[in-house]
Amino acid sequence: MANSTTRRGLLKGGLAVSAGLAGTKAMAAGDPAITEVQDWAQSLGEGVDARPYGSPSGFEAHVKRRNVEWLTADPVSSVNFTPLHELDGIITPNGLCFERHHAGIAEVDPGLHRLMINGLVDTPLVFTMSDLMRFPRENRVYFLECAANTGMEWRGAQLNGCQFTHGMIHNVMYTGVPLRYVLEEAGVKTAGKWILPEGADASAMTRSIPLEKALDDCLLAFKMNGEALRPEQGYPLRLVVPGWEGNMWVKWLRRIEVGDQPWHHREETSKYTDLLADGQARRFTWEMDAKSVITNPSPQAPILHGPGPTVLTGVAWSGRGSIPRVDVTIDGGMNWHQARMSGPSFDKSMHRFYYEFDWDGSPLLLQSRAHDSTGYVQPTKTQLREVRGVNSIYHNNAIQTWAIDEKGRAENVEVS
Ligand SMILES: Nc1nc2c(c(=O)[nH]1)N[C@H]1C(S)=C(S)[C@@H](COP(=O)(O)O)O[C@H]1N2
Ligand SMILES: [Mo]
């Protein structure tokens, strides 16, 4: 905290936009990037038949999902992370959405895929994909966050990059059929109070979900960002459970059983439950609390331009609503500034914030703090540990700190 005293440069942060041009270099005489005719201007480029399904520029090859070696005992039951520090806006490109599989990526033939509804219903039903396409559809943008996102940070700062600390999240527009329509078609019996969605992959993953949620806003989704779900996200059909932990969003969805009580299967007992300080475990934590992270600057995205106008940006989300406000500090919490929100604001979706400031070249401690539409404010690590202890690996939504040094390099640190 030694270097976090208030400086003039920090105080005028909100005015930095107008000073933006001062940081731009005057035109350099003899710049070869201007005077030379580049390769790409000397010959014809590829034609319209070269890329029938496009992919990013080769210069963007570093933008990719990454895993952490020591968290990947076997890649078929593991996780990789969204490169949040390389993205902007609020939509995650499909090919960069983090993946979490318990038994690898099932390659499901949509012609052979079936969705069964059974259990406490008047008429057990089986749907093909084309049957499902005949129900009315909706388009909605939601984040999916794994409950284990930021889970390695409970006891101290550990992973060096927002991709690894916060990258178990993606945010896309889903096209799908409200689950309610299909349940109504089968007719849920009065005793039916819970559903058990099941995956068609080798893990046959299941979760108990209250019927109330199923009838509220859950979707049977077959498209993400306009195109078919990617195989790794559950092609051809996945359950969307808005605002609730990612584990409940069953991929390769093949069956929904209706029952009168929760099943207490593996994923909702020994996994995805929070072990508290006193040794008791919390039963079911479904909603993802408000959370935010600064994506730039961050350990994988240092400040490379030296002192002067600097753009700070990040993302925020809440499983309980929208994010009307994010606060940002660059001095470890001595002074907070309201960030500028930009982009659409949807319930249970990612939001984008910016804070432009004039960096004076001295060390910084960057933090962001989300406020959601219920009035809830993202807690500090100390506040969260007071309630939850440090035994859990799930549902860590604490404020994240990045330390910036004089060279603009960033590191994952904790401040108390
Ligand atoms: N059938 C099935 N569904 C699944 C899983 C799985 O392994 N199999 N993993 C779950 C977990 S733990 C999470 S966090 C999310 C991950 O979704 P994603 O791969 O689209 O990121 O899917 C959930 N649905
Ligand atoms: Mo998960």
Short mmCIF file of C-alpha atoms and ligand atoms in Angstrom, two decimals:
data_model
loop_
_atom_site.label_atom_id
_atom_site.label_comp_id
_atom_site.label_asym_id
_atom_site.label_seq_id
_atom_site.Cartn_x
_atom_site.Cartn_y
_atom_site.Cartn_z
CA MET A 1 0.00 0.00 0.00
CA ALA A 2 3.10 2.26 0.23
CA ASN A 3 2.63 3.57 -3.26
CA SER A 4 -1.08 4.15 -3.11
CA THR A 5 -1.12 7.78 -1.96
CA THR A 6 -3.44 10.03 -3.92
CA ARG A 7 -1.81 11.79 -6.84
CA ARG A 8 -3.03 14.61 -9.01
CA GLY A 9 -2.93 12.29 -12.02
CA LEU A 10 -5.33 9.89 -10.35
CA LEU A 11 -7.74 12.57 -9.21
CA LYS A 12 -8.31 13.92 -12.66
CA GLY A 13 -8.93 10.42 -13.96
CA GLY A 14 -12.44 11.25 -15.10
CA LEU A 15 -11.11 14.02 -17.34
CA ALA A 16 -8.49 11.91 -19.06
CA VAL A 17 -10.54 11.36 -22.20
CA SER A 18 -10.12 14.98 -23.25
CA ALA A 19 -6.36 14.64 -22.75
CA GLY A 20 -6.32 11.59 -25.04
CA LEU A 21 -4.74 13.27 -28.03
CA ALA A 22 -1.82 14.52 -25.93
CA GLY A 23 -0.63 10.95 -25.69
CA THR A 24 -0.73 10.36 -29.44
CA LYS A 25 2.57 10.71 -31.32
CA ALA A 26 2.92 13.31 -34.06
CA MET A 27 3.39 11.84 -37.55
CA ALA A 28 6.93 10.42 -37.85
CA ALA A 29 8.84 11.34 -41.03
CA GLY A 30 10.02 8.29 -42.96
CA ASP A 31 7.93 5.71 -41.08
CA PRO A 32 8.34 2.56 -43.25
CA ALA A 33 4.83 1.45 -42.23
CA ILE A 34 3.70 4.44 -44.31
CA THR A 35 6.42 4.85 -46.96
CA GLU A 36 6.88 1.18 -47.97
CA VAL A 37 4.32 -0.68 -50.07
CA GLN A 38 3.41 -3.64 -47.86
CA ASP A 39 3.18 -7.25 -49.11
CA TRP A 40 -0.60 -7.27 -48.79
CA ALA A 41 -0.89 -4.39 -51.25
CA GLN A 42 1.38 -5.95 -53.89
CA SER A 43 -0.68 -8.97 -54.89
CA LEU A 44 -4.28 -10.11 -54.92
CA GLY A 45 -5.72 -11.57 -51.77
CA GLU A 46 -7.75 -14.75 -51.31
CA GLY A 47 -11.12 -14.92 -53.04
CA VAL A 48 -14.57 -15.33 -51.60
CA ASP A 49 -14.27 -19.11 -51.93
CA ALA A 50 -11.24 -19.34 -49.60
CA ARG A 51 -13.03 -19.25 -46.25
CA PRO A 52 -16.48 -20.86 -46.37
CA TYR A 53 -16.64 -20.77 -42.57
CA GLY A 54 -14.39 -17.95 -41.40
CA SER A 55 -11.74 -17.95 -38.72
CA PRO A 56 -9.75 -15.12 -37.06
CA SER A 57 -6.67 -13.42 -38.52
CA GLY A 58 -3.44 -15.39 -38.07
CA PHE A 59 -2.16 -12.37 -36.11
CA GLU A 60 -4.70 -13.24 -33.41
CA ALA A 61 -3.36 -16.77 -32.89
CA HIS A 62 -2.46 -15.97 -29.26
CA VAL A 63 -6.15 -15.40 -28.50
CA LYS A 64 -7.25 -18.81 -27.32
CA ARG A 65 -8.74 -20.91 -24.58
CA ARG A 66 -6.01 -22.13 -22.24
CA ASN A 67 -5.91 -24.66 -19.46
CA VAL A 68 -3.81 -24.80 -16.30
CA GLU A 69 -1.53 -27.84 -16.30
CA TRP A 70 -1.82 -28.66 -12.61
CA LEU A 71 -5.64 -28.43 -12.82
CA THR A 72 -5.72 -30.81 -15.79
CA ALA A 73 -5.05 -34.33 -14.53
CA ASP A 74 -6.89 -35.62 -17.62
CA PRO A 75 -8.25 -33.29 -20.34
CA VAL A 76 -11.50 -35.27 -20.75
CA SER A 77 -12.58 -34.35 -17.23
CA SER A 78 -11.27 -30.85 -16.93
CA VAL A 79 -11.67 -27.20 -17.82
CA ASN A 80 -10.16 -24.52 -20.01
CA PHE A 81 -10.61 -20.77 -19.68
CA THR A 82 -12.05 -17.89 -21.73
CA PRO A 83 -9.33 -15.31 -22.64
CA LEU A 84 -11.24 -12.41 -21.06
CA HIS A 85 -8.26 -10.03 -21.42
CA GLU A 86 -8.42 -10.36 -25.25
CA LEU A 87 -12.15 -9.64 -25.56
CA ASP A 88 -14.31 -6.53 -25.52
CA GLY A 89 -18.01 -5.75 -25.46
CA ILE A 90 -20.24 -8.31 -23.78
CA ILE A 91 -20.52 -11.26 -26.19
CA THR A 92 -18.08 -14.18 -26.00
CA PRO A 93 -17.20 -15.55 -29.47
CA ASN A 94 -18.34 -19.17 -29.67
CA GLY A 95 -14.85 -20.56 -30.33
CA LEU A 96 -13.50 -18.89 -27.17
CA CYS A 97 -16.20 -19.93 -24.69
CA PHE A 98 -14.53 -21.83 -21.84
CA GLU A 99 -15.27 -25.57 -21.72
CA ARG A 100 -15.95 -27.83 -18.80
CA HIS A 101 -16.49 -31.51 -19.43
CA HIS A 102 -16.82 -34.47 -17.10
CA ALA A 103 -16.39 -37.07 -19.83
CA GLY A 104 -15.04 -35.26 -22.87
CA ILE A 105 -16.94 -33.73 -25.80
CA ALA A 106 -19.80 -35.96 -26.96
CA GLU A 107 -20.16 -35.90 -30.78
CA VAL A 108 -23.94 -36.28 -30.97
CA ASP A 109 -25.75 -36.96 -34.27
CA PRO A 110 -28.73 -34.56 -34.18
CA GLY A 111 -30.80 -36.98 -36.27
CA LEU A 112 -30.43 -39.61 -33.53
CA HIS A 113 -30.78 -37.21 -30.62
CA ARG A 114 -33.94 -37.43 -28.50
CA LEU A 115 -35.27 -35.43 -25.55
CA MET A 116 -37.41 -37.52 -23.19
CA ILE A 117 -39.73 -36.05 -20.55
CA ASN A 118 -40.72 -38.64 -17.95
CA GLY A 119 -41.48 -39.11 -14.25
CA LEU A 120 -44.39 -37.28 -12.63
CA VAL A 121 -46.08 -36.20 -15.87
CA ASP A 122 -49.49 -37.02 -17.38
CA THR A 123 -47.95 -38.11 -20.70
CA PRO A 124 -44.28 -39.13 -20.99
CA LEU A 125 -43.00 -37.62 -24.26
CA VAL A 126 -40.05 -37.99 -26.61
CA PHE A 127 -38.99 -35.15 -28.92
CA THR A 128 -36.69 -35.16 -31.92
CA MET A 129 -34.74 -31.99 -32.71
CA SER A 130 -37.20 -31.16 -35.48
CA ASP A 131 -40.13 -31.60 -33.05
CA LEU A 132 -38.50 -29.02 -30.77
CA MET A 133 -38.04 -26.60 -33.66
CA ARG A 134 -41.84 -26.37 -34.00
CA PHE A 135 -42.29 -24.70 -30.60
CA PRO A 136 -42.08 -20.88 -30.39
CA ARG A 137 -38.49 -19.72 -29.79
CA GLU A 138 -36.90 -16.91 -27.80
CA ASN A 139 -33.56 -15.10 -28.04
CA ARG A 140 -31.87 -14.12 -24.78
CA VAL A 141 -28.35 -13.17 -23.67
CA TYR A 142 -27.05 -14.86 -20.52
CA PHE A 143 -23.75 -15.50 -18.78
CA LEU A 144 -22.80 -19.03 -17.75
CA GLU A 145 -20.35 -19.12 -14.84
CA CYS A 146 -18.96 -22.33 -13.35
CA ALA A 147 -19.36 -22.28 -9.56
CA ALA A 148 -15.62 -23.06 -9.37
CA ASN A 149 -14.66 -19.84 -11.19
CA THR A 150 -12.11 -17.99 -8.99
CA GLY A 151 -12.11 -21.08 -6.76
CA MET A 152 -8.32 -21.29 -6.57
CA GLU A 153 -8.17 -17.82 -4.94
CA TRP A 154 -9.91 -18.53 -1.61
CA ARG A 155 -6.71 -18.83 0.45
CA GLY A 156 -4.62 -16.25 -1.37
CA ALA A 157 -3.67 -14.78 -4.74
CA GLN A 158 -2.68 -17.70 -6.91
CA LEU A 159 -3.27 -17.74 -10.68
CA ASN A 160 -1.64 -14.93 -12.63
CA GLY A 161 -4.16 -13.72 -15.18
CA CYS A 162 -7.88 -12.95 -15.37
CA GLN A 163 -8.21 -15.75 -17.93
CA PHE A 164 -7.28 -18.21 -15.17
CA THR A 165 -8.81 -16.47 -12.13
CA HIS A 166 -12.10 -15.45 -13.81
CA GLY A 167 -12.26 -17.20 -17.21
CA MET A 168 -14.78 -19.93 -16.33
CA ILE A 169 -17.49 -17.69 -17.74
CA HIS A 170 -19.00 -17.01 -21.14
CA ASN A 171 -21.84 -14.77 -22.31
CA VAL A 172 -23.74 -15.50 -25.51
CA MET A 173 -27.17 -15.04 -27.05
CA TYR A 174 -29.13 -18.27 -26.93
CA THR A 175 -31.97 -19.22 -29.22
CA GLY A 176 -34.21 -21.81 -27.66
CA VAL A 177 -37.63 -23.01 -26.62
CA PRO A 178 -38.83 -22.08 -23.12
CA LEU A 179 -38.68 -25.29 -21.07
CA ARG A 180 -42.14 -24.40 -19.77
CA TYR A 181 -43.76 -25.15 -23.16
CA VAL A 182 -42.41 -28.70 -23.27
CA LEU A 183 -43.28 -29.40 -19.61
CA GLU A 184 -46.80 -28.08 -20.21
CA GLU A 185 -47.13 -30.37 -23.21
CA ALA A 186 -46.28 -33.38 -21.00
CA GLY A 187 -48.45 -32.07 -18.14
CA VAL A 188 -46.65 -31.96 -14.78
CA LYS A 189 -48.59 -33.79 -12.07
CA THR A 190 -49.48 -31.88 -8.88
CA ALA A 191 -46.86 -33.82 -6.91
CA GLY A 192 -44.12 -32.78 -9.38
CA LYS A 193 -41.88 -30.20 -7.71
CA TRP A 194 -38.40 -30.86 -9.14
CA ILE A 195 -36.81 -31.72 -12.47
CA LEU A 196 -33.71 -33.79 -13.17
CA PRO A 197 -32.07 -32.92 -16.51
CA GLU A 198 -29.63 -35.56 -17.79
CA GLY A 199 -26.84 -35.34 -20.38
CA ALA A 200 -26.25 -37.77 -23.26
CA ASP A 201 -22.46 -37.73 -22.81
CA ALA A 202 -20.59 -40.56 -21.09
CA SER A 203 -20.87 -38.74 -17.73
CA ALA A 204 -24.70 -38.75 -17.98
CA MET A 205 -24.54 -35.66 -15.79
CA THR A 206 -27.64 -34.83 -13.73
CA ARG A 207 -28.78 -31.98 -11.48
CA SER A 208 -31.92 -31.37 -9.41
CA ILE A 209 -33.66 -28.09 -10.30
CA PRO A 210 -36.81 -26.75 -8.61
CA LEU A 211 -39.85 -26.80 -10.92
CA GLU A 212 -40.43 -23.12 -10.18
CA LYS A 213 -37.14 -22.23 -11.91
CA ALA A 214 -37.84 -24.64 -14.78
CA LEU A 215 -41.17 -22.89 -15.45
CA ASP A 216 -39.71 -19.41 -15.00
CA ASP A 217 -36.87 -18.68 -17.46
CA CYS A 218 -35.07 -21.93 -18.43
CA LEU A 219 -34.52 -22.55 -22.15
CA LEU A 220 -33.91 -25.63 -24.29
CA ALA A 221 -31.23 -23.97 -26.42
CA PHE A 222 -29.97 -25.11 -29.80
CA LYS A 223 -28.25 -21.96 -31.06
CA MET A 224 -25.62 -19.68 -29.55
CA ASN A 225 -24.85 -16.30 -31.15
CA GLY A 226 -27.00 -17.34 -34.09
CA GLU A 227 -25.18 -20.52 -35.10
CA ALA A 228 -25.70 -24.08 -33.89
CA LEU A 229 -24.28 -24.82 -30.44
CA ARG A 230 -20.66 -25.91 -30.71
CA PRO A 231 -20.10 -29.61 -29.85
CA GLU A 232 -18.17 -28.56 -26.73
CA GLN A 233 -21.15 -26.49 -25.52
CA GLY A 234 -23.62 -29.38 -25.84
CA TYR A 235 -24.62 -29.70 -29.53
CA PRO A 236 -27.40 -30.22 -30.45
CA LEU A 237 -29.27 -29.26 -27.25
CA ARG A 238 -28.42 -27.78 -23.87
CA LEU A 239 -30.35 -26.56 -20.88
CA VAL A 240 -29.99 -22.84 -20.08
CA VAL A 241 -30.57 -22.01 -16.40
CA PRO A 242 -30.21 -18.20 -16.29
CA GLY A 243 -28.17 -16.75 -13.42
CA TRP A 244 -27.59 -20.14 -11.80
CA GLU A 245 -24.29 -22.02 -11.51
CA GLY A 246 -22.93 -23.50 -14.74
CA ASN A 247 -23.05 -27.10 -13.55
CA MET A 248 -26.88 -27.03 -13.81
CA TRP A 249 -26.76 -26.12 -17.53
CA VAL A 250 -26.78 -29.74 -18.70
CA LYS A 251 -25.20 -30.18 -22.15
CA TRP A 252 -26.22 -32.76 -24.76
CA LEU A 253 -29.56 -32.76 -22.93
CA ARG A 254 -31.41 -36.04 -23.51
CA ARG A 255 -33.87 -36.46 -20.64
CA ILE A 256 -35.80 -34.49 -18.04
CA GLU A 257 -37.39 -36.43 -15.22
CA VAL A 258 -40.02 -34.77 -13.05
CA GLY A 259 -39.97 -35.76 -9.36
CA ASP A 260 -41.33 -34.72 -5.98
CA GLN A 261 -37.97 -34.07 -4.26
CA PRO A 262 -34.33 -33.38 -5.12
CA TRP A 263 -32.24 -36.44 -6.06
CA HIS A 264 -29.03 -35.44 -4.23
CA HIS A 265 -26.76 -36.79 -6.95
CA ARG A 266 -23.00 -36.37 -7.04
CA GLU A 267 -22.90 -32.89 -8.60
CA GLU A 268 -25.07 -31.40 -5.84
CA THR A 269 -23.58 -33.13 -2.82
CA SER A 270 -19.85 -33.90 -2.91
CA LYS A 271 -19.38 -31.27 -5.67
CA TYR A 272 -20.70 -27.72 -6.13
CA THR A 273 -21.63 -27.35 -2.45
CA ASP A 274 -19.84 -24.93 -0.14
CA LEU A 275 -17.93 -26.33 2.84
CA LEU A 276 -18.11 -23.65 5.55
CA ALA A 277 -15.56 -22.77 8.25
CA ASP A 278 -17.36 -24.89 10.90
CA GLY A 279 -17.24 -28.03 8.74
CA GLN A 280 -20.94 -27.84 7.72
CA ALA A 281 -21.77 -27.69 4.03
CA ARG A 282 -24.35 -25.34 2.57
CA ARG A 283 -27.10 -27.27 0.78
CA PHE A 284 -27.56 -25.91 -2.77
CA THR A 285 -26.15 -22.54 -3.82
CA TRP A 286 -27.78 -21.92 -7.15
CA GLU A 287 -27.68 -18.18 -7.87
CA MET A 288 -24.39 -16.62 -8.84
CA ASP A 289 -23.82 -13.44 -6.81
CA ALA A 290 -22.67 -10.18 -8.40
CA LYS A 291 -19.04 -10.15 -9.43
CA SER A 292 -16.64 -8.14 -11.59
CA VAL A 293 -13.03 -8.21 -12.76
CA ILE A 294 -10.73 -5.77 -14.51
CA THR A 295 -9.61 -7.48 -17.71
CA ASN A 296 -7.22 -4.73 -18.89
CA PRO A 297 -4.70 -3.98 -17.55
CA SER A 298 -4.15 -7.41 -15.98
CA PRO A 299 -1.24 -9.88 -15.70
CA GLN A 300 -1.67 -11.15 -19.28
CA ALA A 301 -2.35 -7.64 -20.58
CA PRO A 302 0.23 -5.23 -19.07
CA ILE A 303 0.37 -1.49 -19.83
CA LEU A 304 2.83 -1.32 -22.73
CA HIS A 305 2.57 2.36 -23.66
CA GLY A 306 4.15 4.10 -20.67
CA PRO A 307 2.67 7.01 -18.70
CA GLY A 308 -0.26 8.97 -20.12
CA PRO A 309 -3.83 8.28 -21.14
CA THR A 310 -4.75 4.71 -20.19
CA VAL A 311 -7.90 2.69 -20.77
CA LEU A 312 -9.00 0.42 -17.95
CA THR A 313 -11.82 -2.00 -18.75
CA GLY A 314 -13.55 -5.05 -17.35
CA VAL A 315 -16.72 -7.08 -17.03
CA ALA A 316 -19.40 -7.47 -14.36
CA TRP A 317 -22.41 -9.74 -13.95
CA SER A 318 -25.05 -10.91 -11.48
CA GLY A 319 -27.25 -13.99 -11.36
CA ARG A 320 -29.95 -11.86 -9.70
CA GLY A 321 -30.39 -9.08 -12.26
CA SER A 322 -28.47 -6.41 -14.11
CA ILE A 323 -25.43 -4.30 -13.19
CA PRO A 324 -26.34 -0.60 -13.04
CA ARG A 325 -23.00 0.42 -11.54
CA VAL A 326 -19.35 -0.61 -11.17
CA ASP A 327 -16.81 1.29 -9.05
CA VAL A 328 -13.12 1.26 -9.84
CA THR A 329 -10.07 2.17 -7.74
CA ILE A 330 -6.49 2.47 -8.95
CA ASP A 331 -5.00 3.10 -5.48
CA GLY A 332 -6.11 -0.03 -3.64
CA GLY A 333 -9.40 1.40 -2.40
CA MET A 334 -8.40 4.83 -1.09
CA ASN A 335 -10.41 6.54 -3.83
CA TRP A 336 -13.27 4.95 -5.78
CA HIS A 337 -14.56 6.23 -9.13
CA GLN A 338 -17.76 5.29 -10.88
CA ALA A 339 -16.88 3.42 -14.08
CA ARG A 340 -18.57 4.15 -17.42
CA MET A 341 -20.91 1.34 -18.48
CA SER A 342 -21.08 0.70 -22.24
CA GLY A 343 -23.13 -1.81 -24.20
CA PRO A 344 -26.52 -3.41 -23.62
CA SER A 345 -27.61 -4.13 -20.06
CA PHE A 346 -29.58 -7.35 -19.77
CA ASP A 347 -30.59 -9.29 -16.65
CA LYS A 348 -28.22 -12.20 -15.87
CA SER A 349 -25.85 -11.11 -18.62
CA MET A 350 -22.32 -9.73 -18.69
CA HIS A 351 -21.87 -5.95 -18.62
CA ARG A 352 -18.87 -3.96 -19.88
CA PHE A 353 -17.30 -1.07 -17.96
CA TYR A 354 -14.50 1.41 -18.73
CA TYR A 355 -12.47 3.89 -16.72
CA GLU A 356 -10.10 6.17 -18.64
CA PHE A 357 -7.33 7.79 -16.59
CA ASP A 358 -3.98 9.51 -16.93
CA TRP A 359 -1.30 7.11 -15.61
CA ASP A 360 1.63 8.96 -14.05
CA GLY A 361 3.91 5.93 -14.27
CA SER A 362 3.86 5.01 -10.60
CA PRO A 363 2.65 1.69 -9.15
CA LEU A 364 -1.10 1.10 -8.93
CA LEU A 365 -3.49 -1.26 -7.17
CA LEU A 366 -6.50 -1.87 -9.43
CA GLN A 367 -9.85 -3.14 -8.17
CA SER A 368 -13.45 -3.16 -9.41
CA ARG A 369 -16.63 -3.49 -7.34
CA ALA A 370 -19.98 -4.41 -8.91
CA HIS A 371 -23.39 -3.25 -7.68
CA ASP A 372 -26.36 -5.25 -8.95
CA SER A 373 -29.96 -4.19 -9.52
CA THR A 374 -31.03 -5.66 -6.15
CA GLY A 375 -28.66 -3.25 -4.34
CA TYR A 376 -26.15 -6.01 -3.51
CA VAL A 377 -22.49 -4.91 -3.54
CA GLN A 378 -19.60 -7.24 -4.42
CA PRO A 379 -17.68 -8.07 -1.19
CA THR A 380 -13.97 -7.79 -0.40
CA LYS A 381 -12.04 -11.02 0.17
CA THR A 382 -11.99 -10.27 3.91
CA GLN A 383 -15.77 -9.79 4.05
CA LEU A 384 -16.38 -12.98 2.09
CA ARG A 385 -14.03 -15.06 4.26
CA GLU A 386 -15.77 -13.80 7.42
CA VAL A 387 -18.98 -15.44 6.24
CA ARG A 388 -17.71 -18.40 4.26
CA GLY A 389 -14.30 -19.35 5.71
CA VAL A 390 -11.70 -20.64 3.21
CA ASN A 391 -12.67 -24.31 2.86
CA SER A 392 -14.85 -23.93 -0.21
CA ILE A 393 -13.60 -23.89 -3.77
CA TYR A 394 -16.97 -22.65 -5.09
CA HIS A 395 -18.86 -19.35 -5.33
CA ASN A 396 -15.96 -16.96 -4.76
CA ASN A 397 -17.21 -13.55 -5.94
CA ALA A 398 -14.74 -11.37 -4.01
CA ILE A 399 -13.11 -8.18 -5.31
CA GLN A 400 -9.93 -8.94 -7.30
CA THR A 401 -6.75 -6.85 -7.06
CA TRP A 402 -4.06 -6.40 -9.73
CA ALA A 403 -0.81 -4.62 -8.76
CA ILE A 404 0.79 -2.57 -11.55
CA ASP A 405 4.50 -1.70 -11.29
CA GLU A 406 6.43 1.25 -12.82
CA LYS A 407 6.97 -0.73 -16.02
CA GLY A 408 3.24 -1.36 -16.38
CA ARG A 409 3.54 -5.06 -15.51
CA ALA A 410 0.58 -6.53 -13.61
CA GLU A 411 0.42 -9.17 -10.91
CA ASN A 412 -2.32 -10.94 -8.93
CA VAL A 413 -2.08 -9.69 -5.33
CA GLU A 414 -4.23 -9.38 -2.21
CA VAL A 415 -4.72 -6.28 -0.12
CA SER A 416 -6.42 -6.39 3.24
N1 LIG B 1 -23.77 -33.31 -19.94
C1 LIG B 1 -22.93 -32.47 -19.31
N2 LIG B 1 -23.36 -31.24 -19.00
C2 LIG B 1 -22.54 -30.36 -18.36
C3 LIG B 1 -21.23 -30.75 -17.97
C4 LIG B 1 -20.80 -32.06 -18.34
O1 LIG B 1 -19.66 -32.46 -18.11
N3 LIG B 1 -21.67 -32.89 -19.02
N4 LIG B 1 -20.46 -29.86 -17.25
C5 LIG B 1 -21.20 -28.84 -16.47
C6 LIG B 1 -20.37 -27.82 -15.86
S1 LIG B 1 -19.61 -28.23 -14.41
C7 LIG B 1 -20.32 -26.54 -16.35
S2 LIG B 1 -19.51 -25.32 -15.52
C8 LIG B 1 -20.94 -26.18 -17.63
C9 LIG B 1 -19.87 -25.71 -18.60
O2 LIG B 1 -20.43 -25.30 -19.79
P1 LIG B 1 -19.48 -24.96 -21.04
O3 LIG B 1 -18.65 -26.16 -21.37
O4 LIG B 1 -20.37 -24.46 -22.12
O5 LIG B 1 -18.56 -23.85 -20.57
O6 LIG B 1 -21.63 -27.27 -18.23
C10 LIG B 1 -22.26 -28.16 -17.32
N5 LIG B 1 -23.01 -29.13 -18.07
MO MO B 2 -18.76 -26.27 -13.40
#
